[in-house]
Amino acid sequence: MSPVRVVSLVPSLTEAVAVSAPGALVAATDWCTHPAGLDVARVGGTKNPAVDRVTALAPDLVIANEEENRQPDLDALRAAGLDVLVTHVRTLPQAFGELDRVLSACGVRTRPRWLDEAEAAWEAPPESDEVRTAVVPVWRRPWMVLGRDTFAGDLLARLGVRTLYADHAERYPRVPLDALRAARPDLVVLPDEPYRFTADDGPEAFPGIPCALLSGRHLTWYGPSLTEAPEVLGRAVRAAHV
């Protein structure tokens, strides 16, 4: 049986397929940085994939995500006759379910060990002494934060961090900086993607509030990084300082 030829338009799924079905990937986006040294064709960004390049590769399957990829691009790929699998991930349990679905579609017949290890790691994440409230910016200029119904927000909640805008009507609301400060969070969580917050770019906007600089890959990717995410994220939250 010939292996399934896959194009991935989602960085976390690229990593999951690459380590679980070696040789299946024929192309990925320019933002697919893991695993290191991945040698496949590149087809542009997640928001602007080169549909003609993907089509020319004639893959058996294109894997995408309803949040990371644009519907017009997915429609164009389907119109070209390609099979497109779109994941929907808002919670950790959904992530595990979608990973099983994707890997099965990519020809993986035995559940990979890393997926079992990831589920085990999240069954008993690092305990928190108290629930802390947090503002979680994902962009600045303008400031945008985690709102309702997000995968990253679900992970943080499991680590004892409740996002202040978890009940907002929007999933990624734009909130003026003054309002973020006035919300008086216990903590500001600053991931390094999609906006690359650093020690010199982000904390200065929240004087007097402890800031946690987090790995965006561990906070927003659903793939092999989930095995170490509870420890990596928990450690960063505990290390938050003014």
C-alpha atoms as an extended CHARMM CRD file, in Angstrom:
* protein
*
       242  EXT
         1         1  MET       CA              0.0000000000        0.0000000000        0.0000000000  PROA      1               0.0000000000
         2         2  SER       CA              1.4820000000        3.3430000000       -1.0450000000  PROA      2               0.0000000000
         3         3  PRO       CA              1.9150000000        5.9420000000        1.7320000000  PROA      3               0.0000000000
         4         4  VAL       CA             -0.5220000000        8.8360000000        1.8810000000  PROA      4               0.0000000000
         5         5  ARG       CA              0.9850000000       12.0090000000        0.4170000000  PROA      5               0.0000000000
         6         6  VAL       CA              0.1670000000       14.9210000000        2.7110000000  PROA      6               0.0000000000
         7         7  VAL       CA              0.4050000000       18.7150000000        2.5480000000  PROA      7               0.0000000000
         8         8  SER       CA              0.0900000000       20.4050000000        5.9370000000  PROA      8               0.0000000000
         9         9  LEU       CA             -1.0510000000       24.0020000000        6.3260000000  PROA      9               0.0000000000
        10        10  VAL       CA             -0.8120000000       23.9350000000       10.1440000000  PROA      10              0.0000000000
        11        11  PRO       CA              2.5640000000       24.0520000000       11.9500000000  PROA      11              0.0000000000
        12        12  SER       CA              1.5200000000       21.8890000000       14.9000000000  PROA      12              0.0000000000
        13        13  LEU       CA             -0.0030000000       19.2660000000       12.5990000000  PROA      13              0.0000000000
        14        14  THR       CA              3.1110000000       19.3430000000       10.4430000000  PROA      14              0.0000000000
        15        15  GLU       CA              5.1780000000       18.3480000000       13.4650000000  PROA      15              0.0000000000
        16        16  ALA       CA              2.6760000000       15.6750000000       14.5170000000  PROA      16              0.0000000000
        17        17  VAL       CA              2.6100000000       14.0560000000       11.0730000000  PROA      17              0.0000000000
        18        18  ALA       CA              6.3600000000       14.3570000000       10.5070000000  PROA      18              0.0000000000
        19        19  VAL       CA              7.2460000000       12.4310000000       13.6730000000  PROA      19              0.0000000000
        20        20  SER       CA              4.3820000000        9.9330000000       13.4130000000  PROA      20              0.0000000000
        21        21  ALA       CA              4.3030000000        9.1570000000        9.6800000000  PROA      21              0.0000000000
        22        22  PRO       CA              7.8390000000        9.6620000000        8.3180000000  PROA      22              0.0000000000
        23        23  GLY       CA              7.7820000000       10.2660000000        4.5840000000  PROA      23              0.0000000000
        24        24  ALA       CA              4.1070000000       11.1880000000        4.3840000000  PROA      24              0.0000000000
        25        25  LEU       CA              4.6160000000       14.9510000000        4.2040000000  PROA      25              0.0000000000
        26        26  VAL       CA              5.3700000000       16.3510000000        0.7710000000  PROA      26              0.0000000000
        27        27  ALA       CA              4.9100000000       20.0280000000        1.6590000000  PROA      27              0.0000000000
        28        28  ALA       CA              4.2400000000       22.4200000000        4.5270000000  PROA      28              0.0000000000
        29        29  THR       CA              3.9760000000       26.1540000000        5.1500000000  PROA      29              0.0000000000
        30        30  ASP       CA              6.8730000000       28.5370000000        5.6430000000  PROA      30              0.0000000000
        31        31  TRP       CA              5.8700000000       28.7390000000        9.3300000000  PROA      31              0.0000000000
        32        32  CYS       CA              6.2640000000       25.0020000000        9.9120000000  PROA      32              0.0000000000
        33        33  THR       CA              9.4850000000       25.0940000000       11.9420000000  PROA      33              0.0000000000
        34        34  HSD       CA              9.3030000000       21.7100000000       13.6840000000  PROA      34              0.0000000000
        35        35  PRO       CA             10.7490000000       19.1800000000       13.6290000000  PROA      35              0.0000000000
        36        36  ALA       CA             14.0720000000       20.8990000000       13.0090000000  PROA      36              0.0000000000
        37        37  GLY       CA             15.5280000000       20.2260000000        9.6000000000  PROA      37              0.0000000000
        38        38  LEU       CA             12.2160000000       19.2430000000        8.0070000000  PROA      38              0.0000000000
        39        39  ASP       CA             13.0290000000       18.8290000000        4.3160000000  PROA      39              0.0000000000
        40        40  VAL       CA              9.8010000000       19.2600000000        2.3430000000  PROA      40              0.0000000000
        41        41  ALA       CA              8.5150000000       21.7070000000       -0.2500000000  PROA      41              0.0000000000
        42        42  ARG       CA              7.1960000000       25.0160000000        1.1040000000  PROA      42              0.0000000000
        43        43  VAL       CA              3.8980000000       26.4510000000       -0.0550000000  PROA      43              0.0000000000
        44        44  GLY       CA              3.6760000000       29.8930000000        1.5610000000  PROA      44              0.0000000000
        45        45  GLY       CA              2.0470000000       31.0050000000        4.7810000000  PROA      45              0.0000000000
        46        46  THR       CA             -0.9030000000       29.6630000000        6.7420000000  PROA      46              0.0000000000
        47        47  LYS       CA             -3.0240000000       32.6650000000        5.7360000000  PROA      47              0.0000000000
        48        48  ASN       CA             -1.7810000000       32.8610000000        2.1570000000  PROA      48              0.0000000000
        49        49  PRO       CA             -0.7950000000       29.4130000000        0.8710000000  PROA      49              0.0000000000
        50        50  ALA       CA              0.0850000000       29.1400000000       -2.7900000000  PROA      50              0.0000000000
        51        51  VAL       CA             -2.9300000000       27.1480000000       -3.9080000000  PROA      51              0.0000000000
        52        52  ASP       CA             -1.4140000000       26.4840000000       -7.3280000000  PROA      52              0.0000000000
        53        53  ARG       CA              1.7260000000       24.9980000000       -5.7480000000  PROA      53              0.0000000000
        54        54  VAL       CA             -0.3100000000       22.7640000000       -3.4620000000  PROA      54              0.0000000000
        55        55  THR       CA             -2.4630000000       21.6180000000       -6.3540000000  PROA      55              0.0000000000
        56        56  ALA       CA              0.5580000000       20.8920000000       -8.5400000000  PROA      56              0.0000000000
        57        57  LEU       CA              1.8710000000       18.4770000000       -5.9050000000  PROA      57              0.0000000000
        58        58  ALA       CA             -1.3310000000       16.3960000000       -6.2540000000  PROA      58              0.0000000000
        59        59  PRO       CA             -1.3890000000       15.3090000000       -2.6010000000  PROA      59              0.0000000000
        60        60  ASP       CA             -3.7960000000       12.6770000000       -1.3390000000  PROA      60              0.0000000000
        61        61  LEU       CA             -4.6860000000       14.8880000000        1.5980000000  PROA      61              0.0000000000
        62        62  VAL       CA             -4.3630000000       18.5100000000        2.7160000000  PROA      62              0.0000000000
        63        63  ILE       CA             -4.6540000000       19.1000000000        6.4590000000  PROA      63              0.0000000000
        64        64  ALA       CA             -5.8380000000       22.4740000000        7.7230000000  PROA      64              0.0000000000
        65        65  ASN       CA             -7.4370000000       24.2190000000       10.6890000000  PROA      65              0.0000000000
        66        66  GLU       CA            -10.5860000000       26.3420000000       10.8040000000  PROA      66              0.0000000000
        67        67  GLU       CA             -8.8110000000       29.0900000000       12.7410000000  PROA      67              0.0000000000
        68        68  GLU       CA             -5.3590000000       29.1520000000       11.1590000000  PROA      68              0.0000000000
        69        69  ASN       CA             -6.4080000000       28.8610000000        7.5290000000  PROA      69              0.0000000000
        70        70  ARG       CA             -8.8010000000       30.9690000000        5.4530000000  PROA      70              0.0000000000
        71        71  GLN       CA            -11.9950000000       29.4790000000        4.0780000000  PROA      71              0.0000000000
        72        72  PRO       CA            -11.4670000000       30.8550000000        0.5230000000  PROA      72              0.0000000000
        73        73  ASP       CA             -8.1430000000       28.9800000000        0.2850000000  PROA      73              0.0000000000
        74        74  LEU       CA             -9.7210000000       25.7580000000        1.5270000000  PROA      74              0.0000000000
        75        75  ASP       CA            -12.5960000000       26.1830000000       -0.9340000000  PROA      75              0.0000000000
        76        76  ALA       CA            -10.1090000000       26.6960000000       -3.7740000000  PROA      76              0.0000000000
        77        77  LEU       CA             -8.2260000000       23.5320000000       -2.8570000000  PROA      77              0.0000000000
        78        78  ARG       CA            -11.4450000000       21.5300000000       -2.7750000000  PROA      78              0.0000000000
        79        79  ALA       CA            -12.5200000000       23.0560000000       -6.0800000000  PROA      79              0.0000000000
        80        80  ALA       CA             -9.2440000000       21.7700000000       -7.5240000000  PROA      80              0.0000000000
        81        81  GLY       CA            -10.2900000000       18.2710000000       -6.5360000000  PROA      81              0.0000000000
        82        82  LEU       CA             -8.1750000000       17.8880000000       -3.3970000000  PROA      82              0.0000000000
        83        83  ASP       CA             -9.2770000000       16.1630000000       -0.2020000000  PROA      83              0.0000000000
        84        84  VAL       CA             -9.0490000000       18.7300000000        2.6240000000  PROA      84              0.0000000000
        85        85  LEU       CA             -9.3260000000       17.6970000000        6.2770000000  PROA      85              0.0000000000
        86        86  VAL       CA            -10.0890000000       20.6610000000        8.5520000000  PROA      86              0.0000000000
        87        87  THR       CA             -9.5260000000       20.4090000000       12.2990000000  PROA      87              0.0000000000
        88        88  HSD       CA            -11.5790000000       22.2260000000       14.9450000000  PROA      88              0.0000000000
        89        89  VAL       CA             -9.7420000000       22.7020000000       18.2400000000  PROA      89              0.0000000000
        90        90  ARG       CA            -10.9900000000       24.8450000000       21.1190000000  PROA      90              0.0000000000
        91        91  THR       CA            -10.1440000000       22.5600000000       24.0710000000  PROA      91              0.0000000000
        92        92  LEU       CA             -7.4880000000       20.0330000000       25.0470000000  PROA      92              0.0000000000
        93        93  PRO       CA             -9.8320000000       17.0200000000       24.6730000000  PROA      93              0.0000000000
        94        94  GLN       CA            -10.7410000000       18.2580000000       21.1960000000  PROA      94              0.0000000000
        95        95  ALA       CA             -7.0400000000       18.4890000000       20.3580000000  PROA      95              0.0000000000
        96        96  PHE       CA             -6.4330000000       14.8710000000       21.3070000000  PROA      96              0.0000000000
        97        97  GLY       CA             -9.4630000000       13.7520000000       19.3100000000  PROA      97              0.0000000000
        98        98  GLU       CA             -8.4380000000       15.7240000000       16.2360000000  PROA      98              0.0000000000
        99        99  LEU       CA             -4.8750000000       14.4430000000       16.4180000000  PROA      99              0.0000000000
       100       100  ASP       CA             -6.1870000000       10.8640000000       16.3660000000  PROA      100             0.0000000000
       101       101  ARG       CA             -8.3450000000       11.7520000000       13.3530000000  PROA      101             0.0000000000
       102       102  VAL       CA             -5.5290000000       13.4460000000       11.4400000000  PROA      102             0.0000000000
       103       103  LEU       CA             -2.9510000000       10.7490000000       12.0650000000  PROA      103             0.0000000000
       104       104  SER       CA             -5.3970000000        8.0220000000       11.0690000000  PROA      104             0.0000000000
       105       105  ALA       CA             -6.1590000000        9.8940000000        7.8440000000  PROA      105             0.0000000000
       106       106  CYS       CA             -2.4110000000       10.1310000000        7.2030000000  PROA      106             0.0000000000
       107       107  GLY       CA             -2.0640000000        6.3590000000        7.3700000000  PROA      107             0.0000000000
       108       108  VAL       CA             -0.8310000000        5.9620000000       10.9460000000  PROA      108             0.0000000000
       109       109  ARG       CA             -2.1830000000        2.6120000000       12.1270000000  PROA      109             0.0000000000
       110       110  THR       CA             -0.6400000000        2.4860000000       15.6060000000  PROA      110             0.0000000000
       111       111  ARG       CA             -1.2330000000        5.3610000000       18.0170000000  PROA      111             0.0000000000
       112       112  PRO       CA              2.1390000000        7.0880000000       18.5610000000  PROA      112             0.0000000000
       113       113  ARG       CA              3.7000000000        6.9140000000       22.0040000000  PROA      113             0.0000000000
       114       114  TRP       CA              4.0370000000       10.6940000000       22.2400000000  PROA      114             0.0000000000
       115       115  LEU       CA              0.2570000000       11.0750000000       22.0500000000  PROA      115             0.0000000000
       116       116  ASP       CA             -0.2580000000        8.6890000000       24.9700000000  PROA      116             0.0000000000
       117       117  GLU       CA              2.4780000000       10.5380000000       26.8810000000  PROA      117             0.0000000000
       118       118  ALA       CA              0.8230000000       13.8840000000       26.2000000000  PROA      118             0.0000000000
       119       119  GLU       CA             -2.5250000000       12.6920000000       27.5380000000  PROA      119             0.0000000000
       120       120  ALA       CA             -0.8020000000       11.3000000000       30.6390000000  PROA      120             0.0000000000
       121       121  ALA       CA              1.0730000000       14.5680000000       31.2110000000  PROA      121             0.0000000000
       122       122  TRP       CA             -2.1540000000       16.5640000000       31.1740000000  PROA      122             0.0000000000
       123       123  GLU       CA             -3.9910000000       14.1640000000       33.4740000000  PROA      123             0.0000000000
       124       124  ALA       CA             -1.8770000000       15.4730000000       36.3290000000  PROA      124             0.0000000000
       125       125  PRO       CA             -0.4600000000       18.9010000000       35.3730000000  PROA      125             0.0000000000
       126       126  PRO       CA              1.6160000000       20.8830000000       37.8930000000  PROA      126             0.0000000000
       127       127  GLU       CA             -0.6340000000       21.9060000000       40.7630000000  PROA      127             0.0000000000
       128       128  SER       CA             -1.2800000000       25.5640000000       41.4950000000  PROA      128             0.0000000000
       129       129  ASP       CA             -1.8310000000       26.8710000000       45.0250000000  PROA      129             0.0000000000
       130       130  GLU       CA             -4.4230000000       29.3360000000       43.7840000000  PROA      130             0.0000000000
       131       131  VAL       CA             -6.3200000000       30.3890000000       40.6930000000  PROA      131             0.0000000000
       132       132  ARG       CA             -4.8320000000       33.5440000000       39.2360000000  PROA      132             0.0000000000
       133       133  THR       CA             -6.4770000000       35.8810000000       36.7650000000  PROA      133             0.0000000000
       134       134  ALA       CA             -4.5260000000       36.8650000000       33.6670000000  PROA      134             0.0000000000
       135       135  VAL       CA             -4.5850000000       39.0620000000       30.6210000000  PROA      135             0.0000000000
       136       136  VAL       CA             -3.0970000000       37.1670000000       27.6820000000  PROA      136             0.0000000000
       137       137  PRO       CA             -2.1360000000       39.4260000000       24.7670000000  PROA      137             0.0000000000
       138       138  VAL       CA             -1.5800000000       37.7240000000       21.4230000000  PROA      138             0.0000000000
       139       139  TRP       CA             -0.8960000000       40.9340000000       19.4780000000  PROA      139             0.0000000000
       140       140  ARG       CA             -0.0720000000       44.5860000000       19.9630000000  PROA      140             0.0000000000
       141       141  ARG       CA             -0.6790000000       47.5730000000       17.6750000000  PROA      141             0.0000000000
       142       142  PRO       CA             -3.5530000000       47.0040000000       18.2630000000  PROA      142             0.0000000000
       143       143  TRP       CA             -3.6610000000       45.0650000000       21.5020000000  PROA      143             0.0000000000
       144       144  MET       CA             -5.5650000000       41.7870000000       21.1470000000  PROA      144             0.0000000000
       145       145  VAL       CA             -6.0640000000       39.2400000000       23.9150000000  PROA      145             0.0000000000
       146       146  LEU       CA             -7.4060000000       35.7510000000       24.4720000000  PROA      146             0.0000000000
       147       147  GLY       CA            -11.1790000000       35.8470000000       24.8490000000  PROA      147             0.0000000000
       148       148  ARG       CA            -13.7130000000       33.0560000000       25.0090000000  PROA      148             0.0000000000
       149       149  ASP       CA            -13.4560000000       29.4970000000       23.8000000000  PROA      149             0.0000000000
       150       150  THR       CA             -9.7370000000       29.2160000000       22.9520000000  PROA      150             0.0000000000
       151       151  PHE       CA             -7.3670000000       26.2710000000       23.1160000000  PROA      151             0.0000000000
       152       152  ALA       CA             -4.6830000000       28.3730000000       24.8270000000  PROA      152             0.0000000000
       153       153  GLY       CA             -7.1970000000       29.5700000000       27.3980000000  PROA      153             0.0000000000
       154       154  ASP       CA             -8.1900000000       25.9810000000       28.1630000000  PROA      154             0.0000000000
       155       155  LEU       CA             -4.5590000000       24.9910000000       28.7240000000  PROA      155             0.0000000000
       156       156  LEU       CA             -3.9730000000       27.9300000000       31.0580000000  PROA      156             0.0000000000
       157       157  ALA       CA             -7.1250000000       27.1320000000       33.0360000000  PROA      157             0.0000000000
       158       158  ARG       CA             -5.7760000000       23.6370000000       33.6560000000  PROA      158             0.0000000000
       159       159  LEU       CA             -2.6870000000       25.2640000000       35.1570000000  PROA      159             0.0000000000
       160       160  GLY       CA             -4.6540000000       27.5110000000       37.5080000000  PROA      160             0.0000000000
       161       161  VAL       CA             -4.6680000000       30.6200000000       35.3080000000  PROA      161             0.0000000000
       162       162  ARG       CA             -8.0540000000       32.0780000000       34.3500000000  PROA      162             0.0000000000
       163       163  THR       CA             -8.0780000000       34.5400000000       31.4690000000  PROA      163             0.0000000000
       164       164  LEU       CA             -9.9610000000       37.7130000000       32.4090000000  PROA      164             0.0000000000
       165       165  TYR       CA            -11.6850000000       37.8990000000       29.0410000000  PROA      165             0.0000000000
       166       166  ALA       CA            -12.8050000000       34.2530000000       29.0030000000  PROA      166             0.0000000000
       167       167  ASP       CA            -16.4550000000       35.3710000000       28.9490000000  PROA      167             0.0000000000
       168       168  HSD       CA            -16.0320000000       38.0140000000       26.2580000000  PROA      168             0.0000000000
       169       169  ALA       CA            -18.3070000000       37.7930000000       23.2380000000  PROA      169             0.0000000000
       170       170  GLU       CA            -15.2840000000       37.5730000000       20.9230000000  PROA      170             0.0000000000
       171       171  ARG       CA            -12.5560000000       34.9580000000       20.8830000000  PROA      171             0.0000000000
       172       172  TYR       CA             -9.7490000000       37.4830000000       20.3140000000  PROA      172             0.0000000000
       173       173  PRO       CA            -11.0930000000       40.8800000000       21.3530000000  PROA      173             0.0000000000
       174       174  ARG       CA             -9.2570000000       44.1280000000       20.7400000000  PROA      174             0.0000000000
       175       175  VAL       CA             -8.9040000000       45.8700000000       24.0870000000  PROA      175             0.0000000000
       176       176  PRO       CA             -7.1650000000       49.2400000000       24.6330000000  PROA      176             0.0000000000
       177       177  LEU       CA             -4.0500000000       49.0780000000       26.7780000000  PROA      177             0.0000000000
       178       178  ASP       CA             -5.5600000000       51.3390000000       29.4200000000  PROA      178             0.0000000000
       179       179  ALA       CA             -8.4520000000       48.9190000000       29.8150000000  PROA      179             0.0000000000
       180       180  LEU       CA             -6.1050000000       45.9530000000       30.1170000000  PROA      180             0.0000000000
       181       181  ARG       CA             -4.2190000000       47.6880000000       32.9050000000  PROA      181             0.0000000000
       182       182  ALA       CA             -7.4500000000       48.7760000000       34.6170000000  PROA      182             0.0000000000
       183       183  ALA       CA             -8.6880000000       45.1850000000       34.6610000000  PROA      183             0.0000000000
       184       184  ARG       CA             -6.0910000000       44.6020000000       37.4080000000  PROA      184             0.0000000000
       185       185  PRO       CA             -5.0600000000       41.0420000000       36.5080000000  PROA      185             0.0000000000
       186       186  ASP       CA             -2.8740000000       39.0280000000       38.8540000000  PROA      186             0.0000000000
       187       187  LEU       CA             -0.6690000000       38.2150000000       35.9060000000  PROA      187             0.0000000000
       188       188  VAL       CA              0.0590000000       39.1180000000       32.2970000000  PROA      188             0.0000000000
       189       189  VAL       CA              0.9150000000       36.1600000000       30.0740000000  PROA      189             0.0000000000
       190       190  LEU       CA              3.0460000000       37.0500000000       27.0470000000  PROA      190             0.0000000000
       191       191  PRO       CA              3.6250000000       34.2530000000       24.5090000000  PROA      191             0.0000000000
       192       192  ASP       CA              6.2350000000       34.5270000000       21.7740000000  PROA      192             0.0000000000
       193       193  GLU       CA              3.7070000000       33.8360000000       19.0060000000  PROA      193             0.0000000000
       194       194  PRO       CA              1.7800000000       34.9100000000       17.0360000000  PROA      194             0.0000000000
       195       195  TYR       CA              3.2800000000       38.2190000000       18.2010000000  PROA      195             0.0000000000
       196       196  ARG       CA              6.8140000000       37.7180000000       19.4490000000  PROA      196             0.0000000000
       197       197  PHE       CA              6.7050000000       39.2170000000       22.9450000000  PROA      197             0.0000000000
       198       198  THR       CA             10.0950000000       39.3360000000       24.6600000000  PROA      198             0.0000000000
       199       199  ALA       CA             11.5750000000       40.6350000000       27.9090000000  PROA      199             0.0000000000
       200       200  ASP       CA             12.1400000000       43.9510000000       26.1080000000  PROA      200             0.0000000000
       201       201  ASP       CA              8.8780000000       44.0780000000       24.1870000000  PROA      201             0.0000000000
       202       202  GLY       CA              5.7250000000       43.6590000000       26.2400000000  PROA      202             0.0000000000
       203       203  PRO       CA              6.3640000000       43.7640000000       30.0070000000  PROA      203             0.0000000000
       204       204  GLU       CA              7.0810000000       47.5120000000       29.9180000000  PROA      204             0.0000000000
       205       205  ALA       CA              3.4280000000       48.0930000000       28.9770000000  PROA      205             0.0000000000
       206       206  PHE       CA              2.2460000000       46.6060000000       32.2910000000  PROA      206             0.0000000000
       207       207  PRO       CA              4.2300000000       48.3180000000       35.0680000000  PROA      207             0.0000000000
       208       208  GLY       CA              3.7350000000       46.7630000000       38.4800000000  PROA      208             0.0000000000
       209       209  ILE       CA              2.0430000000       43.5980000000       37.1500000000  PROA      209             0.0000000000
       210       210  PRO       CA              3.9200000000       40.2590000000       37.1260000000  PROA      210             0.0000000000
       211       211  CYS       CA              4.5710000000       39.0870000000       33.5670000000  PROA      211             0.0000000000
       212       212  ALA       CA              5.1190000000       35.5250000000       32.3920000000  PROA      212             0.0000000000
       213       213  LEU       CA              6.9670000000       35.0660000000       29.1070000000  PROA      213             0.0000000000
       214       214  LEU       CA              5.7560000000       31.8160000000       27.5570000000  PROA      214             0.0000000000
       215       215  SER       CA              6.6200000000       29.5900000000       24.6280000000  PROA      215             0.0000000000
       216       216  GLY       CA              3.8740000000       30.0890000000       22.0700000000  PROA      216             0.0000000000
       217       217  ARG       CA              4.5450000000       26.6390000000       20.6700000000  PROA      217             0.0000000000
       218       218  HSD       CA              3.7220000000       25.0700000000       24.0280000000  PROA      218             0.0000000000
       219       219  LEU       CA              0.6900000000       27.2920000000       24.5540000000  PROA      219             0.0000000000
       220       220  THR       CA             -0.9720000000       27.1630000000       21.1440000000  PROA      220             0.0000000000
       221       221  TRP       CA              0.3330000000       24.1030000000       19.2610000000  PROA      221             0.0000000000
       222       222  TYR       CA             -1.4100000000       20.7520000000       19.5080000000  PROA      222             0.0000000000
       223       223  GLY       CA              1.1380000000       18.0830000000       18.6980000000  PROA      223             0.0000000000
       224       224  PRO       CA              4.2360000000       16.5220000000       20.2690000000  PROA      224             0.0000000000
       225       225  SER       CA              4.8870000000       19.7310000000       22.2330000000  PROA      225             0.0000000000
       226       226  LEU       CA              1.8850000000       18.8030000000       24.4080000000  PROA      226             0.0000000000
       227       227  THR       CA              4.0080000000       16.1680000000       26.1540000000  PROA      227             0.0000000000
       228       228  GLU       CA              6.1690000000       18.8090000000       27.8300000000  PROA      228             0.0000000000
       229       229  ALA       CA              3.7480000000       21.7380000000       27.7710000000  PROA      229             0.0000000000
       230       230  PRO       CA              2.3720000000       21.3240000000       31.3310000000  PROA      230             0.0000000000
       231       231  GLU       CA              5.8300000000       21.5390000000       32.8520000000  PROA      231             0.0000000000
       232       232  VAL       CA              7.1510000000       24.2420000000       30.4980000000  PROA      232             0.0000000000
       233       233  LEU       CA              4.1060000000       26.4890000000       30.9050000000  PROA      233             0.0000000000
       234       234  GLY       CA              3.7510000000       25.8620000000       34.6220000000  PROA      234             0.0000000000
       235       235  ARG       CA              7.3850000000       26.7580000000       35.2220000000  PROA      235             0.0000000000
       236       236  ALA       CA              7.0430000000       29.9880000000       33.2400000000  PROA      236             0.0000000000
       237       237  VAL       CA              3.9180000000       31.0160000000       35.1380000000  PROA      237             0.0000000000
       238       238  ARG       CA              5.6040000000       30.3360000000       38.4810000000  PROA      238             0.0000000000
       239       239  ALA       CA              8.6000000000       32.4150000000       37.4080000000  PROA      239             0.0000000000
       240       240  ALA       CA              6.4780000000       35.4780000000       36.5660000000  PROA      240             0.0000000000
       241       241  HSD       CA              7.8660000000       38.6770000000       38.0680000000  PROA      241             0.0000000000
       242       242  VAL       CA              7.4790000000       42.4470000000       37.8810000000  PROA      242             0.0000000000
